C-alpha atoms as one frame of an Amber mdcrd trajectory, in Angstrom:
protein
   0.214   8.909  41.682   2.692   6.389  42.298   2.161   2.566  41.332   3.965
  -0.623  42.105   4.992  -3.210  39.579   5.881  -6.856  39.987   7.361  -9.144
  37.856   6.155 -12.329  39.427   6.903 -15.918  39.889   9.919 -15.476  42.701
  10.351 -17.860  45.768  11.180 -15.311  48.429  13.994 -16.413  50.290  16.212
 -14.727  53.258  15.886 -12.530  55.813  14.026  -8.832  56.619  14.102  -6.755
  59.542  10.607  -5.429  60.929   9.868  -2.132  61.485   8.325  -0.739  64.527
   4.401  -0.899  64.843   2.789   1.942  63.149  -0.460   0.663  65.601   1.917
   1.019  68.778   3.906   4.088  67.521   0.505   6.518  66.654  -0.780   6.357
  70.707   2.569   6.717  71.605   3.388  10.032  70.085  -0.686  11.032  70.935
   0.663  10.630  74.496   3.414  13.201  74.377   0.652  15.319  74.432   0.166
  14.200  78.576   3.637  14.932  79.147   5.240  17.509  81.518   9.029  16.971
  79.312  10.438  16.230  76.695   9.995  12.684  75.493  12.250  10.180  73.190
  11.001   7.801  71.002  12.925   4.730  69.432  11.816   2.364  66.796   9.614
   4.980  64.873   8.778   3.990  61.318   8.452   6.067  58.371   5.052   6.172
  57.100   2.392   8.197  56.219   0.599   8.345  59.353   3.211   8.634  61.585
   4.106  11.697  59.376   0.476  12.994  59.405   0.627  12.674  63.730   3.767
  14.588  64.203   2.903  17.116  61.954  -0.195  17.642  64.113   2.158  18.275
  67.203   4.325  20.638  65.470   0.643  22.241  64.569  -0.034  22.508  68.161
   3.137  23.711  69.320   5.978  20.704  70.405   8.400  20.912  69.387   9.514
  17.613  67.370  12.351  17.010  65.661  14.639  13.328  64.610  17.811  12.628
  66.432  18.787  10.326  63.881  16.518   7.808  61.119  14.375   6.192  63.825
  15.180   8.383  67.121  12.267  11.117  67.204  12.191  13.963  70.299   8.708
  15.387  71.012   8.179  18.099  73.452   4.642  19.413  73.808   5.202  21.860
  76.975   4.942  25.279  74.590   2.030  23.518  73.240  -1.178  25.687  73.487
  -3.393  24.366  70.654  -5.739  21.464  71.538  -7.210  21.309  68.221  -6.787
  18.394  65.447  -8.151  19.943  62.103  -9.302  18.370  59.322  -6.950  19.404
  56.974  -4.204  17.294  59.123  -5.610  14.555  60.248  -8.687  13.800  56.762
  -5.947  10.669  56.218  -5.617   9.323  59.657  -8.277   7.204  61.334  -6.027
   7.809  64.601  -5.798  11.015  64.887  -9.220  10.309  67.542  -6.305   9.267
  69.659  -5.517  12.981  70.466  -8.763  13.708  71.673  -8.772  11.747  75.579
  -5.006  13.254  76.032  -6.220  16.935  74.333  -8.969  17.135  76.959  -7.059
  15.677  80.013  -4.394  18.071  79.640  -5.924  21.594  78.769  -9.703  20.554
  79.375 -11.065  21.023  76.019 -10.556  19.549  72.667 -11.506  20.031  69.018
 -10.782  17.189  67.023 -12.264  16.553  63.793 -14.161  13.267  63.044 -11.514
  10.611  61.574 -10.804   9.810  58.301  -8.904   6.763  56.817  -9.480   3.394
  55.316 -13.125   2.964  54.156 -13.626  -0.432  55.485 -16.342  -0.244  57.329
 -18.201   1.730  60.554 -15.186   2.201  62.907 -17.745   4.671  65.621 -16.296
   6.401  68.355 -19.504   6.935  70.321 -17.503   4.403  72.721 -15.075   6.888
  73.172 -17.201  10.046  73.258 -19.285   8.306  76.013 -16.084   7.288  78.064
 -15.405  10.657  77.982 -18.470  11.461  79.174 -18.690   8.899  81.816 -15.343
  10.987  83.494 -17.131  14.124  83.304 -16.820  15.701  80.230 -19.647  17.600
  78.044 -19.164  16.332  74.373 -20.682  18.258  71.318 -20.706  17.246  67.403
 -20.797  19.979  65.030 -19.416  20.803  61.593 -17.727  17.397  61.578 -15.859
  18.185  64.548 -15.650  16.678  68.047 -15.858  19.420  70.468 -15.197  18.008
  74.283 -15.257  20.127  77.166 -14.654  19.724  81.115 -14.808  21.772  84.178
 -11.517  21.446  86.118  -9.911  17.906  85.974 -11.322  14.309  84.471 -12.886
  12.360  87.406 -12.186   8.426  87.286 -14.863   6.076  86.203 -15.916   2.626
  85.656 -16.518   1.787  82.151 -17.756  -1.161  80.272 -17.145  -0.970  76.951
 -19.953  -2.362  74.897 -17.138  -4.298  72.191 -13.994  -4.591  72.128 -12.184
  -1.422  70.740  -8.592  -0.828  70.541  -8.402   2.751  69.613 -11.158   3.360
  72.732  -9.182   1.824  75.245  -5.840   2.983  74.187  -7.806   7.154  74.105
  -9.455   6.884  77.713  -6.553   4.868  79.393  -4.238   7.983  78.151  -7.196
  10.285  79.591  -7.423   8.516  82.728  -3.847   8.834  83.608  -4.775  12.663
  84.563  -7.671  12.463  85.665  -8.594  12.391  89.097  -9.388   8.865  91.494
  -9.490   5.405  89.685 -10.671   4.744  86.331 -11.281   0.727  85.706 -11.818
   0.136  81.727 -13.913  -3.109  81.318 -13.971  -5.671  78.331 -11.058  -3.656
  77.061  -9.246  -4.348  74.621  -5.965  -7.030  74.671  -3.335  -5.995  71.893
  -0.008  -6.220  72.145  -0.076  -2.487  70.986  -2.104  -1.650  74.103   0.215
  -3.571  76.504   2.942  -1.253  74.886   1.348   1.923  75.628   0.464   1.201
  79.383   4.055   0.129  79.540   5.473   3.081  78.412   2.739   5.221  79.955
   4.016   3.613  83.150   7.935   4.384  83.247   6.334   8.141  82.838   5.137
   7.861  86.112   1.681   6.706  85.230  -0.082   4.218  87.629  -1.754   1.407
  85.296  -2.215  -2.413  85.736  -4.246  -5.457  84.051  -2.899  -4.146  80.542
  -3.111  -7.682  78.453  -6.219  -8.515  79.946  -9.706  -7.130  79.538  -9.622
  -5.195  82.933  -7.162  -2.757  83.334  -7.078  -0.254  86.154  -5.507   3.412
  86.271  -4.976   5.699  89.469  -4.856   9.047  88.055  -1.834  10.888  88.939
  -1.107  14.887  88.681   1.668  14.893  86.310   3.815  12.719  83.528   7.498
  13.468  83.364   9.792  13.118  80.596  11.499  10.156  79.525  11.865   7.224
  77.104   9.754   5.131  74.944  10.293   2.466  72.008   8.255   1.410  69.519
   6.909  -3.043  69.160   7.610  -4.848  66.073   5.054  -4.358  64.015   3.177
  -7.955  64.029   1.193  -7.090  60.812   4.168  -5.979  58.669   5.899  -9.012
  60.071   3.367 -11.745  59.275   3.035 -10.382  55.677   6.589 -10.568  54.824
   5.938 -14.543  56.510   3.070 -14.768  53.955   4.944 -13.103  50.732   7.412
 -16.191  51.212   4.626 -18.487  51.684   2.498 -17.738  49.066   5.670 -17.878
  46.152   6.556 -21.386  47.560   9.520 -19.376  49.189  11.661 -19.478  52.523
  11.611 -15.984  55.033  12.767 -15.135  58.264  11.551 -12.129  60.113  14.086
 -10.891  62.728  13.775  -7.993  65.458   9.926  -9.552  65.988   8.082 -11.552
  68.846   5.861 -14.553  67.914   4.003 -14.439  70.767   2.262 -11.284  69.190
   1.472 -13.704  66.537   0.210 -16.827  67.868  -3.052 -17.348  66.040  -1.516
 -16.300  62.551   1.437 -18.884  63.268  -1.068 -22.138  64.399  -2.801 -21.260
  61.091   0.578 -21.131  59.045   1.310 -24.686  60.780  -1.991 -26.085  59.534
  -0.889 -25.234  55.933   1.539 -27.863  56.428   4.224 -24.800  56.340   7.205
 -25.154  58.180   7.268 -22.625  61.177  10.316 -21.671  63.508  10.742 -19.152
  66.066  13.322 -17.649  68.306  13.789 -14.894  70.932  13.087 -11.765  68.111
  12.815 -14.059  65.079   9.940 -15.832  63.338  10.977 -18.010  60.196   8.186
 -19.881  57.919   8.738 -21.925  55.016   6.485 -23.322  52.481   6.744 -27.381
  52.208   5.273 -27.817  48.432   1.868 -26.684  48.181   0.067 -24.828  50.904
  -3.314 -26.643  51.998  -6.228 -24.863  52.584  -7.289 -23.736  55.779 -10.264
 -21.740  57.676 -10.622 -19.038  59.883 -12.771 -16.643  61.214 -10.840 -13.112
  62.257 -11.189 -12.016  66.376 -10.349  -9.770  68.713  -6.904 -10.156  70.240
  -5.240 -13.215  71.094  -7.839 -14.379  68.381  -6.900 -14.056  64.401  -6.122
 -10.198  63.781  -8.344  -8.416  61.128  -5.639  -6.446  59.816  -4.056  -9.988
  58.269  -7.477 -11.138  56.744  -6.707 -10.131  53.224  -2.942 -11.352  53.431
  -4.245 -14.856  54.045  -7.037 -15.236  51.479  -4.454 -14.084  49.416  -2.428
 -17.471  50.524  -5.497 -19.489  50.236  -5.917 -18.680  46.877  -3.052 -20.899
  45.574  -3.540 -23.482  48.665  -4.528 -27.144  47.866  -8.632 -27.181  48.632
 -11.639 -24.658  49.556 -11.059 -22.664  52.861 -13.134 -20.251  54.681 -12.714
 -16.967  55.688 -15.173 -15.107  58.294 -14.745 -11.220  58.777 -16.603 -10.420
  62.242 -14.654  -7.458  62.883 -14.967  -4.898  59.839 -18.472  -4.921  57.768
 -16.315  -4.213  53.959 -13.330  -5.821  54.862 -13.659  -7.661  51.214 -13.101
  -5.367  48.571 -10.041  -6.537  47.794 -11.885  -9.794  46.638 -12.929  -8.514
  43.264  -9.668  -7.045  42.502  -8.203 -10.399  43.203 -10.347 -11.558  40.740
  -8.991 -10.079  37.933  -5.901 -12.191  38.734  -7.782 -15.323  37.975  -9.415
 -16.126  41.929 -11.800 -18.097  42.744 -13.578 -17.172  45.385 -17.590 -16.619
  46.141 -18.781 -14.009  48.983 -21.963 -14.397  51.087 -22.253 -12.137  53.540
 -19.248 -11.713  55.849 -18.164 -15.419  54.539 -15.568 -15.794  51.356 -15.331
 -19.390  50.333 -12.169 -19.371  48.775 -11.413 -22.399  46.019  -7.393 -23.146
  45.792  -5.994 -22.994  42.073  -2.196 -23.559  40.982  -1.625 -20.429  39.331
  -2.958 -16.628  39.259  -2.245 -14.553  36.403  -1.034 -10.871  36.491  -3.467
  -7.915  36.454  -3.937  -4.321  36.948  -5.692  -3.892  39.805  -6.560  -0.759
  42.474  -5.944  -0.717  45.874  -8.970  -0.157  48.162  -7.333   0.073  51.604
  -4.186  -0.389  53.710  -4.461  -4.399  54.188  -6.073  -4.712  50.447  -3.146
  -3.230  49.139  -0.958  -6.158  50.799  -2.978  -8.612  49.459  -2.846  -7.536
  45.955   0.717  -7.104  46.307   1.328 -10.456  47.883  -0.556 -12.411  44.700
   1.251 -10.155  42.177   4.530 -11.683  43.987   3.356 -15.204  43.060   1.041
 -14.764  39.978   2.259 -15.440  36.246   3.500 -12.043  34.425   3.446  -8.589
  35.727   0.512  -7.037  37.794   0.497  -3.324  38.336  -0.890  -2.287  41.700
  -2.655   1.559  41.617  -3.301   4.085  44.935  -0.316   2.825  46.843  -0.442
   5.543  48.664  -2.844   3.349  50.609   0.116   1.099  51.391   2.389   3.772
  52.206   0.087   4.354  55.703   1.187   0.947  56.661   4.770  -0.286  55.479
   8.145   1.095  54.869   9.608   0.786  51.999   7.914  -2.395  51.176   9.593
  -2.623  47.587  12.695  -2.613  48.972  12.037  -4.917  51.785  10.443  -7.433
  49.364  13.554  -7.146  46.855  15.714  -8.058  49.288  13.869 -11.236  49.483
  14.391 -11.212  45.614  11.241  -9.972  44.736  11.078  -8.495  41.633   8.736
  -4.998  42.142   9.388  -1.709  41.560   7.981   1.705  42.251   7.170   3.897
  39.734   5.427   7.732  39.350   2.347   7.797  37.252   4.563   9.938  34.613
   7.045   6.718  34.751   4.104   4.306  34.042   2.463   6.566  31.346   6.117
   6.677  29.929   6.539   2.382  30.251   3.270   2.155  28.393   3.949   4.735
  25.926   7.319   2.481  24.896   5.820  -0.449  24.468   2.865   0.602  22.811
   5.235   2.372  20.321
């Protein structure tokens, strides 16, 4: 199992290209799936997930195949399984995505219940009764989803009972076949959902209100072919922001939006950090040391979830105590007590972390717990004293591409190495 080893102390300086949105790019290829043609996608990153989804079309019959590094064809019309097994998708908290296009297109669906990052009860009863709300008969047995419908999806009106990204994103695509008007209420506002009606859209289907928490879709009988390309991922591009910040450094971001960003960027201003932005770049820059600051993480526009652990891991070196409220995910803090090994200070109660500033952290071994923890750790082994060794990567590896080489480029020093490699290290130096 592969592990990731910083030297630390580095201010990260220069510039880094984001990827495209691993969030935006999993409902995008789910919606092939709705598609009467062949489709093209642009901007598709390599990660694990991404890997995990188009090997589940291949599985049901599209044919998918790379035009060149970041240009990906799918074409589901020979496809004729509407099944998601486990054994594909155990990795992939997304791969519920395939169920609302599964059933709108052949009218049944077997999708197994999600895996993914253990961070807390992520339901998709929301979903299920969506589903059911457009005429579908839903079963749960043997860990599988099993949907059914006679004929066509009918539209509906439904009020989701939270906000819920993956929900809205799986009945909007299911709506887009079905038949009449569905309206989706208190639905959800990312900039990853904006990017799927959009793209939904210039394949013919008929969507508005994506942005807001109303948005509206006339079903329509068919999707053709076409074109669609991938958003900056926001998350990948606020912790590259935050690896700069947090070693005292100086980072710009280009091929991004900071308007996807706005609530991470007022709290990187409050830190007394230097923030600059542009038409596709975002630039911050640490101005001495960073000052504590609170927040509590929302839905979108509010602060994202997904950069929770990035930021404590800023506040842990900032100048005073700030506070950090989880409302969205109930265990969205076990990378706290790895970060204690590394010398934090910080005190949980509840979904509350009081987090008290000191000037230094020292390296550790610590263990990744999920996709964001894994960021965080990596983010104070860039700034702590000596060398931390970060375990399960492969965590990471759902989430960024080729973040080692990324972060070198800002002059990081990390490397990846094989558990053989590391076995090998210590076996050296213990000798």
């Amino acid at each position: 199992m592969d592990k990731i080893i910083i030297q630390g102390g580095n201010a990260l300086t220069g510039t880094v290209k984001a990827s495209g949105a691993k969030n935006a790019a999993l409902p995008l290829l789910a919606a092939a799936i709705l598609v009467d043609g062949r489709v093209t996608y642009h901007r598709i990153p390599h990660l694990h997930d991404i890997s995990t989804m188009m090997t589940l079309l291949a599985w049901q019959g599209a044919d998918v195949a790379y035009d060149d590094q970041y240009c990906l064809h799918v074409d589901t019309r020979e496809a004729n399984k509407p099944e998601a097994p486990y054994e594909l998708v155990k990795t992939m908290r997304a791969s519920s995505l395939v169920l609302g296009p599964l059933l709108a297109r052949f009218g049944e669906a077997t999708v197994s219940l999600p895996g993914g990052c253990a961070i807390g009860a992520r339901p998709i009863d929301m979903h299920l009764r969506g589903l059911e709300a457009m005429g579908a008969t839903i079963d749960v047995a043997q860990g599988n989803i099993i949907a059914r419908v006679d004929g066509r999806l009918r539209g509906a009106h439904i009020v989701f009972d939270q906000v819920t990204v993956t929900g809205t994103e799986n009945l909007m695509m299911a709506a887009v076949l079905a038949e009449g008007e569905t309206v989706l209420d208190n639905a959800a506002r990312e900039p990853e959902i904006v990017n799927l009606a959009e793209s939904l859209r210039g394949l013919g289907a008929v969507i508005q209100g994506e942005g807001s928490n109303r948005i509206v879709i006339q079903g329509v009988d068919r999707l053709h072919g076409g074109e669609m390309t991938t958003i900056a991922d926001r998350i990948e591009t606020a912790t590259y922001l935050a690896a700069g910040l947090i070693t005292g450094g100086d980072v710009t971001v280009t091929g991004t939006d900071a308007s996807m960003l706005e609530a991470f960027l007022a709290k990187v201003r409050d830190t007394g950090a230097l923030v600059e932005t542009g038409d596709d770049y975002i630039r911050c820059k640490a101005r001495g040391r960073l000052k504590a600051v609170d927040i509590q993480t929302q839905p979108h526009p509010g602060f994202p979830t997904d950069l929770q652990a990035q930021f404590m891991a800023m506040m842990t070196l900032a100048d005073g105590v700030s506070v950090i409220r989880e409302t969205i995910f109930e265990n969205r803090f076990m990378h706290v007590q790895e970060l204690a090994r590394m010398g934090v200070d910080i005190r949980l109660d509840g979904n509350t972390a009081i987090v008290h500033g000191r000037k230094q952290l020292s390296g550790a071994p610590v263990m990744a717990t999920d996709l964001r923890a894994s960021a965080s750790l990596v983010l104070a082994g860039l700034a702590a004293k000596g060398e931390t060794t970060v375990s399960r990567v492969y965590h990471i590896d759902r989430g960024y591409e080729r973040i080692e080489e990324k972060l070198s480029r800002l002059g990081a020093r990390i490397e990846r190495v094989s558990a053989s490699e590391s076995w090998m290290q210590g076996a050296r130096l213990n000798g």
